[in-house]
Each structure stands twice: as structure tokens, then as C-alpha cells.
């Protein structure tokens, strides 16, 4: 007799429960109660005649059969998401929604202030912007285009370099009028230097030590003060007059043009050579006219601001 094949909801419950090995955490993710998850797993076991989980002490484990079915459920759901995303993209001639993912700093200091210009160019576009610092699953989250800082190596995705990094001190114009004028790099030592700390994937973001060495100042030791991991927060602190920050040219361009920031010294240093802001999108996305227009617009805007 042919057994009943569980539906998509059952597959989602099995996938989440098998991934978390915890019914409560799976329930939170799926917006269900733990009892509902437990009931769904029991129904799944009855339908297929396979025991999926065993309890050992306080933890759950997949049985050998449960492990096989969990892998199959995961693959099936991934295939459905991928197929659904491809089907939506195949309708690119009529699609007006564009789902964009961007890391925090580039979204706050560069993309958001310019999006109204893109909407003037594409008045029928419905742009949905999600902000996150890590790479997202394009199919699972239905992302069309992403802008991320990283090494540009994303298997299965197309990448185009958007910006090179040019980094130099920036501060509020009010600091130039204070009791400690900024006429030489050594004058920075009399001011609060806003620290930005970031490292990952084997690279370290340039800091004041690096800039001071480039300026010929050795033995620099930063004083206790403000530390940020996000560039846009360091820039905002400089705008507010809390000190002097190292700004990335692409991210401070608007604030310099508006007079919210000034650049006291011409000396600049580069960022990690293999890291940059990249435009990332699935293969075939350029067949979607709206996505292609957006990607072309990003490069045009980046060139205006000295992009790659």
C-alpha cells in the first residue's frame, strides 16, 4: 500500500526540529507551540512508519531513518524555494518589486540617501530594503540584489566591485575653530580620536595606528574613548562633534558635500586590498529589467563618488 506523503508544513516542522534538535526552538521559529511541533512530528512518524527522534537525557537526536528524512526534507524545501524564486524571476518583464539586502553602513550612509533618485528613474518600482551585516540566503529570503562588504567570493552568485576604500580623517567643522587647530597630523594627538575596530576573515580594518604610521608618527598609543564596529556610527559621532574619525570616502561623501564634515588632512590610506563593497546577485538576474536597471544605477552613482 502506498503511504501518504506529508505536506509542506510537515516538512518545515521536520526541517526546523532536526536542525535545532529542540522542539521549543523549532516552535519559536515557526510561530507554533512546542506541543504543536511534537504533534506534527508524531503525525509524520505515523504517516511514514519511521521513528524520527529519540531522547537521550535532556537532548534529542535524530534516528538513522530520521536523519535520512531530515536531509530529504531540507533538500525538498530548498528546491521549492529555489524554484519559486526562479519562477518569480522569469516574470521579470512585469515584476515591479525589487528586494535589496545591504550591510548597515553602506545602507545608512550611501544607499538610503540616494534611493529617491532611483525611484524617480523607475517610478513604478517597489524597493524593499533589508539591512543586515551578514550574507543572506538569496532564495530563502527572496533577495534580488545585495550590497555587502567582503572578499567578493560568493559561490553561485555574480559579484561586481562597487567601491575601493580611501580612508582619511574627518571631523565636524566646529573642531577647526576650537582651541586646538588642526594644521599638522601631530595636532590630532590633542583631540579625541574615535576608534573603529573590525576584523574578520583574516583581515583587519585600517585604524589610527595605520594612519599615524603613514603620516610619519611612530609610537602612537590611543587614549581611552569611543570605539565602534560600524563605520556609520563612528561617522555620526564625528558629525556630532565627539571627536575625529577615520572615514571611508564613499561613506562620507554626502556629509563632506553638505558641510557636516570636513577633511583636515589630504593623507589617505587604503582598505584591505581584497575586500570591498560588492554588488551581488544570482546568475540570470540581469534578465530582470528592474534589477538590471538598479545594478546599472548603483555603478553610475558609485562612479560619481569615485567608485571602483
mmCIF file of C-alpha atoms in Angstrom:
data_model
loop_
_atom_site.group_PDB
_atom_site.id
_atom_site.type_symbol
_atom_site.label_atom_id
_atom_site.label_comp_id
_atom_site.label_asym_id
_atom_site.label_seq_id
_atom_site.Cartn_x
_atom_site.Cartn_y
_atom_site.Cartn_z
ATOM 1 C CA UNK A 1 0.000 0.000 0.000
ATOM 2 C CA UNK A 2 1.333 3.461 -0.893
ATOM 3 C CA UNK A 3 1.927 5.588 2.177
ATOM 4 C CA UNK A 4 0.715 9.179 2.388
ATOM 5 C CA UNK A 5 3.479 11.711 1.735
ATOM 6 C CA UNK A 6 3.492 14.529 4.326
ATOM 7 C CA UNK A 7 2.743 18.041 3.152
ATOM 8 C CA UNK A 8 4.970 21.095 3.061
ATOM 9 C CA UNK A 9 4.055 22.163 6.599
ATOM 10 C CA UNK A 10 5.182 18.802 7.964
ATOM 11 C CA UNK A 11 8.445 19.125 6.034
ATOM 12 C CA UNK A 12 9.029 22.575 7.551
ATOM 13 C CA UNK A 13 8.450 21.227 11.052
ATOM 14 C CA UNK A 14 10.809 18.293 10.494
ATOM 15 C CA UNK A 15 13.486 20.524 8.975
ATOM 16 C CA UNK A 16 13.385 23.012 11.864
ATOM 17 C CA UNK A 17 13.179 20.351 14.577
ATOM 18 C CA UNK A 18 16.040 18.384 13.058
ATOM 19 C CA UNK A 19 18.174 21.482 12.683
ATOM 20 C CA UNK A 20 17.606 22.705 16.243
ATOM 21 C CA UNK A 21 17.228 19.255 17.857
ATOM 22 C CA UNK A 22 14.828 21.067 20.143
ATOM 23 C CA UNK A 23 11.062 21.285 19.730
ATOM 24 C CA UNK A 24 10.798 24.550 21.668
ATOM 25 C CA UNK A 25 13.296 26.410 19.472
ATOM 26 C CA UNK A 26 11.692 24.972 16.346
ATOM 27 C CA UNK A 27 8.294 26.145 17.614
ATOM 28 C CA UNK A 28 9.576 29.699 18.149
ATOM 29 C CA UNK A 29 10.997 29.812 14.612
ATOM 30 C CA UNK A 30 7.773 28.502 13.067
ATOM 31 C CA UNK A 31 5.446 30.530 15.308
ATOM 32 C CA UNK A 32 3.905 27.371 16.748
ATOM 33 C CA UNK A 33 3.638 25.884 20.215
ATOM 34 C CA UNK A 34 6.034 23.111 21.274
ATOM 35 C CA UNK A 35 3.013 20.831 21.629
ATOM 36 C CA UNK A 36 2.035 21.527 18.009
ATOM 37 C CA UNK A 37 5.555 20.675 16.836
ATOM 38 C CA UNK A 38 5.529 17.446 18.851
ATOM 39 C CA UNK A 39 2.117 16.519 17.448
ATOM 40 C CA UNK A 40 3.248 17.217 13.876
ATOM 41 C CA UNK A 41 6.336 15.027 14.320
ATOM 42 C CA UNK A 42 4.181 12.174 15.655
ATOM 43 C CA UNK A 43 1.848 12.538 12.660
ATOM 44 C CA UNK A 44 4.862 12.465 10.346
ATOM 45 C CA UNK A 45 6.119 9.261 12.016
ATOM 46 C CA UNK A 46 2.705 7.599 11.703
ATOM 47 C CA UNK A 47 2.361 8.574 8.034
ATOM 48 C CA UNK A 48 5.768 7.181 7.068
ATOM 49 C CA UNK A 49 6.165 4.434 9.658
ATOM 50 C CA UNK A 50 9.562 5.726 10.741
ATOM 51 C CA UNK A 51 10.716 6.879 14.171
ATOM 52 C CA UNK A 52 12.383 10.268 13.644
ATOM 53 C CA UNK A 53 13.742 11.285 17.041
ATOM 54 C CA UNK A 54 14.944 9.607 20.216
ATOM 55 C CA UNK A 55 15.531 11.342 23.510
ATOM 56 C CA UNK A 56 18.826 10.824 25.303
ATOM 57 C CA UNK A 57 18.885 12.535 28.652
ATOM 58 C CA UNK A 58 17.732 16.096 28.074
ATOM 59 C CA UNK A 59 18.603 16.233 24.396
ATOM 60 C CA UNK A 60 17.020 14.989 21.189
ATOM 61 C CA UNK A 61 18.794 13.026 18.500
ATOM 62 C CA UNK A 62 17.730 12.035 15.024
ATOM 63 C CA UNK A 63 17.460 8.315 14.409
ATOM 64 C CA UNK A 64 19.267 6.955 11.328
ATOM 65 C CA UNK A 65 15.930 6.987 9.494
ATOM 66 C CA UNK A 66 15.143 10.435 10.865
ATOM 67 C CA UNK A 67 18.496 11.698 9.620
ATOM 68 C CA UNK A 68 17.719 10.426 6.102
ATOM 69 C CA UNK A 69 14.281 12.033 6.092
ATOM 70 C CA UNK A 70 15.537 15.281 7.631
ATOM 71 C CA UNK A 71 18.113 15.619 4.857
ATOM 72 C CA UNK A 72 15.443 14.878 2.261
ATOM 73 C CA UNK A 73 13.065 17.438 3.812
ATOM 74 C CA UNK A 74 15.802 20.073 3.828
ATOM 75 C CA UNK A 75 16.667 19.381 0.193
ATOM 76 C CA UNK A 76 12.999 19.414 -0.856
ATOM 77 C CA UNK A 77 12.282 22.742 0.826
ATOM 78 C CA UNK A 78 15.456 24.286 -0.620
ATOM 79 C CA UNK A 79 14.470 23.050 -4.090
ATOM 80 C CA UNK A 80 10.986 24.534 -3.709
ATOM 81 C CA UNK A 81 12.365 27.900 -2.576
ATOM 82 C CA UNK A 82 14.857 27.935 -5.419
ATOM 83 C CA UNK A 83 12.218 27.001 -7.985
ATOM 84 C CA UNK A 84 9.792 29.612 -6.649
ATOM 85 C CA UNK A 85 12.495 32.296 -6.818
ATOM 86 C CA UNK A 86 13.387 31.289 -10.385
ATOM 87 C CA UNK A 87 9.710 31.312 -11.372
ATOM 88 C CA UNK A 88 9.307 34.838 -9.989
ATOM 89 C CA UNK A 89 12.430 35.999 -11.777
ATOM 90 C CA UNK A 90 11.179 34.518 -15.046
ATOM 91 C CA UNK A 91 8.354 37.052 -14.843
ATOM 92 C CA UNK A 92 10.827 39.922 -14.750
ATOM 93 C CA UNK A 93 9.090 41.773 -17.589
ATOM 94 C CA UNK A 94 6.155 42.548 -15.300
ATOM 95 C CA UNK A 95 7.809 42.468 -11.878
ATOM 96 C CA UNK A 96 7.950 45.837 -10.110
ATOM 97 C CA UNK A 97 9.162 44.689 -6.693
ATOM 98 C CA UNK A 98 12.886 44.680 -6.012
ATOM 99 C CA UNK A 99 14.225 43.047 -2.840
ATOM 100 C CA UNK A 100 17.570 44.525 -1.824
ATOM 101 C CA UNK A 101 19.830 43.486 1.039
ATOM 102 C CA UNK A 102 22.624 45.804 2.200
ATOM 103 C CA UNK A 103 25.071 45.932 5.071
ATOM 104 C CA UNK A 104 24.408 48.558 7.712
ATOM 105 C CA UNK A 105 26.965 51.253 6.932
ATOM 106 C CA UNK A 106 26.537 51.317 3.149
ATOM 107 C CA UNK A 107 22.753 51.366 3.595
ATOM 108 C CA UNK A 108 22.732 54.199 6.135
ATOM 109 C CA UNK A 109 25.407 56.458 4.673
ATOM 110 C CA UNK A 110 25.165 55.849 0.938
ATOM 111 C CA UNK A 111 22.229 53.845 -0.393
ATOM 112 C CA UNK A 112 19.243 55.226 1.534
ATOM 113 C CA UNK A 113 20.062 58.915 0.814
ATOM 114 C CA UNK A 114 20.082 58.076 -2.912
ATOM 115 C CA UNK A 115 17.135 55.725 -3.285
ATOM 116 C CA UNK A 116 14.721 58.537 -4.092
ATOM 117 C CA UNK A 117 16.795 59.223 -7.214
ATOM 118 C CA UNK A 118 16.373 55.621 -8.343
ATOM 119 C CA UNK A 119 12.625 55.829 -7.721
ATOM 120 C CA UNK A 120 12.474 58.925 -9.923
ATOM 121 C CA UNK A 121 14.184 56.864 -12.618
ATOM 122 C CA UNK A 122 11.890 53.852 -12.017
ATOM 123 C CA UNK A 123 8.655 55.347 -10.623
ATOM 124 C CA UNK A 124 6.820 52.001 -10.693
ATOM 125 C CA UNK A 125 9.469 50.184 -8.666
ATOM 126 C CA UNK A 126 8.612 48.880 -5.214
ATOM 127 C CA UNK A 127 12.000 48.630 -3.472
ATOM 128 C CA UNK A 128 12.124 46.545 -0.302
ATOM 129 C CA UNK A 129 15.360 47.158 1.623
ATOM 130 C CA UNK A 130 16.592 44.741 4.272
ATOM 131 C CA UNK A 131 19.634 45.735 6.326
ATOM 132 C CA UNK A 132 21.953 43.039 7.649
ATOM 133 C CA UNK A 133 25.709 42.726 8.017
ATOM 134 C CA UNK A 134 25.973 39.073 7.021
ATOM 135 C CA UNK A 135 25.308 37.412 3.700
ATOM 136 C CA UNK A 136 21.768 36.115 3.402
ATOM 137 C CA UNK A 137 20.325 33.138 1.558
ATOM 138 C CA UNK A 138 19.072 34.688 -1.699
ATOM 139 C CA UNK A 139 16.441 32.030 -2.366
ATOM 140 C CA UNK A 140 15.199 31.629 1.204
ATOM 141 C CA UNK A 141 14.874 35.403 1.696
ATOM 142 C CA UNK A 142 13.866 36.195 -1.896
ATOM 143 C CA UNK A 143 16.741 38.650 -2.363
ATOM 144 C CA UNK A 144 17.308 40.055 -5.847
ATOM 145 C CA UNK A 145 20.397 42.216 -5.264
ATOM 146 C CA UNK A 146 22.738 42.642 -2.284
ATOM 147 C CA UNK A 147 25.432 45.177 -1.433
ATOM 148 C CA UNK A 148 27.914 43.713 1.019
ATOM 149 C CA UNK A 149 31.400 44.369 2.339
ATOM 150 C CA UNK A 150 33.582 41.324 1.896
ATOM 151 C CA UNK A 151 36.075 39.445 -0.276
ATOM 152 C CA UNK A 152 33.781 39.143 -3.292
ATOM 153 C CA UNK A 153 33.949 35.346 -3.380
ATOM 154 C CA UNK A 154 30.390 34.063 -3.165
ATOM 155 C CA UNK A 155 29.957 30.691 -4.917
ATOM 156 C CA UNK A 156 26.989 30.509 -7.240
ATOM 157 C CA UNK A 157 26.486 34.289 -7.279
ATOM 158 C CA UNK A 158 27.619 37.053 -9.612
ATOM 159 C CA UNK A 159 29.720 39.808 -7.995
ATOM 160 C CA UNK A 160 30.762 43.248 -9.207
ATOM 161 C CA UNK A 161 33.079 45.537 -7.269
ATOM 162 C CA UNK A 162 31.371 48.787 -6.313
ATOM 163 C CA UNK A 163 33.897 50.794 -4.288
ATOM 164 C CA UNK A 164 37.571 50.852 -3.485
ATOM 165 C CA UNK A 165 38.386 52.099 0.002
ATOM 166 C CA UNK A 166 40.007 55.509 0.503
ATOM 167 C CA UNK A 167 40.254 56.294 4.211
ATOM 168 C CA UNK A 168 41.149 59.617 5.869
ATOM 169 C CA UNK A 169 40.349 61.698 8.971
ATOM 170 C CA UNK A 170 37.052 63.595 9.103
ATOM 171 C CA UNK A 171 35.580 65.820 11.781
ATOM 172 C CA UNK A 172 32.973 68.450 12.472
ATOM 173 C CA UNK A 173 33.930 71.894 11.122
ATOM 174 C CA UNK A 174 33.474 73.162 14.681
ATOM 175 C CA UNK A 175 36.695 71.423 15.707
ATOM 176 C CA UNK A 176 38.690 73.532 13.256
ATOM 177 C CA UNK A 177 37.567 76.620 15.138
ATOM 178 C CA UNK A 178 38.432 75.319 18.623
ATOM 179 C CA UNK A 179 41.408 75.972 20.853
ATOM 180 C CA UNK A 180 43.482 73.206 19.243
ATOM 181 C CA UNK A 181 43.560 73.879 15.475
ATOM 182 C CA UNK A 182 44.388 71.079 13.064
ATOM 183 C CA UNK A 183 47.314 72.288 10.977
ATOM 184 C CA UNK A 184 49.581 69.196 11.083
ATOM 185 C CA UNK A 185 48.936 65.487 11.753
ATOM 186 C CA UNK A 186 50.586 65.822 15.179
ATOM 187 C CA UNK A 187 47.732 68.114 16.222
ATOM 188 C CA UNK A 188 45.417 65.096 16.166
ATOM 189 C CA UNK A 189 47.066 63.880 19.355
ATOM 190 C CA UNK A 190 45.394 66.741 21.241
ATOM 191 C CA UNK A 191 41.927 65.624 20.183
ATOM 192 C CA UNK A 192 39.628 62.683 20.871
ATOM 193 C CA UNK A 193 40.185 60.102 18.162
ATOM 194 C CA UNK A 194 37.144 57.939 17.522
ATOM 195 C CA UNK A 195 38.229 54.333 17.221
ATOM 196 C CA UNK A 196 36.718 51.880 14.771
ATOM 197 C CA UNK A 197 37.529 48.239 15.381
ATOM 198 C CA UNK A 198 36.687 45.486 12.933
ATOM 199 C CA UNK A 199 38.367 42.267 11.890
ATOM 200 C CA UNK A 200 37.163 39.169 10.139
ATOM 201 C CA UNK A 201 38.096 36.538 7.586
ATOM 202 C CA UNK A 202 41.764 37.217 8.166
ATOM 203 C CA UNK A 203 41.714 40.973 7.573
ATOM 204 C CA UNK A 204 41.764 43.988 9.886
ATOM 205 C CA UNK A 205 40.084 47.296 9.104
ATOM 206 C CA UNK A 206 42.569 50.228 8.990
ATOM 207 C CA UNK A 207 42.802 52.111 12.281
ATOM 208 C CA UNK A 208 44.533 55.157 13.704
ATOM 209 C CA UNK A 209 47.790 53.229 14.188
ATOM 210 C CA UNK A 210 47.980 52.662 10.428
ATOM 211 C CA UNK A 211 47.087 56.225 9.515
ATOM 212 C CA UNK A 212 49.575 57.686 12.014
ATOM 213 C CA UNK A 213 52.364 55.493 10.650
ATOM 214 C CA UNK A 214 51.528 56.681 7.124
ATOM 215 C CA UNK A 215 51.733 60.257 8.454
ATOM 216 C CA UNK A 216 55.188 59.578 9.934
ATOM 217 C CA UNK A 217 54.041 59.477 13.564
ATOM 218 C CA UNK A 218 55.502 56.467 15.360
ATOM 219 C CA UNK A 219 54.713 55.090 18.795
ATOM 220 C CA UNK A 220 51.081 56.233 18.669
ATOM 221 C CA UNK A 221 49.014 54.909 21.571
ATOM 222 C CA UNK A 222 45.281 55.632 21.516
ATOM 223 C CA UNK A 223 43.682 57.080 24.610
ATOM 224 C CA UNK A 224 40.581 55.522 26.172
ATOM 225 C CA UNK A 225 37.482 56.777 24.412
ATOM 226 C CA UNK A 226 34.846 55.868 21.838
ATOM 227 C CA UNK A 227 35.041 52.549 19.976
ATOM 228 C CA UNK A 228 32.656 51.468 17.231
ATOM 229 C CA UNK A 229 32.423 48.436 14.977
ATOM 230 C CA UNK A 230 30.108 50.124 12.438
ATOM 231 C CA UNK A 231 31.537 52.867 10.247
ATOM 232 C CA UNK A 232 28.306 54.862 10.121
ATOM 233 C CA UNK A 233 28.236 55.152 13.926
ATOM 234 C CA UNK A 234 31.805 56.463 14.001
ATOM 235 C CA UNK A 235 30.926 58.968 11.274
ATOM 236 C CA UNK A 236 27.841 60.133 13.153
ATOM 237 C CA UNK A 237 29.906 60.627 16.318
ATOM 238 C CA UNK A 238 32.283 62.830 14.314
ATOM 239 C CA UNK A 239 29.366 64.829 12.882
ATOM 240 C CA UNK A 240 28.105 65.381 16.425
ATOM 241 C CA UNK A 241 31.485 66.816 17.404
ATOM 242 C CA UNK A 242 32.558 63.978 19.692
ATOM 243 C CA UNK A 243 35.947 63.599 18.045
ATOM 244 C CA UNK A 244 37.760 62.802 14.811
ATOM 245 C CA UNK A 245 37.002 59.614 12.892
ATOM 246 C CA UNK A 246 38.599 57.763 10.022
ATOM 247 C CA UNK A 247 36.030 57.949 7.250
ATOM 248 C CA UNK A 248 35.688 55.791 4.162
ATOM 249 C CA UNK A 249 35.449 58.178 1.195
ATOM 250 C CA UNK A 250 32.297 56.645 -0.270
ATOM 251 C CA UNK A 251 30.513 56.815 3.067
ATOM 252 C CA UNK A 252 31.454 60.398 3.981
ATOM 253 C CA UNK A 253 30.976 61.972 0.543
ATOM 254 C CA UNK A 254 27.483 63.306 1.276
ATOM 255 C CA UNK A 255 28.464 64.675 4.701
ATOM 256 C CA UNK A 256 31.519 66.433 3.233
ATOM 257 C CA UNK A 257 29.434 67.920 0.424
ATOM 258 C CA UNK A 258 26.808 69.155 2.899
ATOM 259 C CA UNK A 259 29.417 70.661 5.229
ATOM 260 C CA UNK A 260 28.555 68.356 8.120
ATOM 261 C CA UNK A 261 32.117 67.065 7.987
ATOM 262 C CA UNK A 262 35.456 68.441 6.854
ATOM 263 C CA UNK A 263 38.651 66.697 5.848
ATOM 264 C CA UNK A 264 41.507 68.327 7.773
ATOM 265 C CA UNK A 265 44.338 66.424 6.036
ATOM 266 C CA UNK A 266 44.756 65.114 2.495
ATOM 267 C CA UNK A 267 46.653 61.968 3.507
ATOM 268 C CA UNK A 268 44.625 58.806 2.917
ATOM 269 C CA UNK A 269 45.251 55.102 3.305
ATOM 270 C CA UNK A 270 43.648 52.142 1.560
ATOM 271 C CA UNK A 271 41.497 49.399 2.973
ATOM 272 C CA UNK A 272 42.183 45.656 2.841
ATOM 273 C CA UNK A 273 43.125 45.109 -0.812
ATOM 274 C CA UNK A 274 40.960 42.018 -1.317
ATOM 275 C CA UNK A 275 37.924 43.460 0.488
ATOM 276 C CA UNK A 276 35.447 45.967 -0.921
ATOM 277 C CA UNK A 277 31.759 46.714 -1.244
ATOM 278 C CA UNK A 278 30.354 44.377 -3.875
ATOM 279 C CA UNK A 279 27.071 44.232 -5.752
ATOM 280 C CA UNK A 280 25.941 40.598 -5.548
ATOM 281 C CA UNK A 281 23.113 38.904 -7.433
ATOM 282 C CA UNK A 282 22.078 35.448 -8.682
ATOM 283 C CA UNK A 283 23.024 34.389 -12.207
ATOM 284 C CA UNK A 284 20.384 35.435 -14.664
ATOM 285 C CA UNK A 285 19.230 38.396 -12.570
ATOM 286 C CA UNK A 286 20.352 40.791 -15.302
ATOM 287 C CA UNK A 287 17.469 39.375 -17.371
ATOM 288 C CA UNK A 288 15.134 41.128 -14.941
ATOM 289 C CA UNK A 289 14.842 44.681 -16.354
ATOM 290 C CA UNK A 290 14.243 46.305 -12.952
ATOM 291 C CA UNK A 291 17.167 44.520 -11.316
ATOM 292 C CA UNK A 292 19.419 45.321 -14.288
ATOM 293 C CA UNK A 293 18.390 48.974 -14.070
ATOM 294 C CA UNK A 294 19.136 49.051 -10.352
ATOM 295 C CA UNK A 295 22.562 47.436 -10.744
ATOM 296 C CA UNK A 296 23.477 49.849 -13.549
ATOM 297 C CA UNK A 297 22.272 52.776 -11.407
ATOM 298 C CA UNK A 298 24.401 51.610 -8.465
ATOM 299 C CA UNK A 299 27.524 51.661 -10.622
ATOM 300 C CA UNK A 300 26.680 55.076 -12.043
ATOM 301 C CA UNK A 301 26.244 56.504 -8.540
ATOM 302 C CA UNK A 302 29.428 54.809 -7.356
ATOM 303 C CA UNK A 303 31.429 56.293 -10.232
ATOM 304 C CA UNK A 304 30.176 59.726 -9.248
ATOM 305 C CA UNK A 305 31.596 59.115 -5.772
ATOM 306 C CA UNK A 306 34.884 57.711 -7.010
ATOM 307 C CA UNK A 307 33.862 54.053 -7.117
ATOM 308 C CA UNK A 308 35.873 51.152 -8.470
#
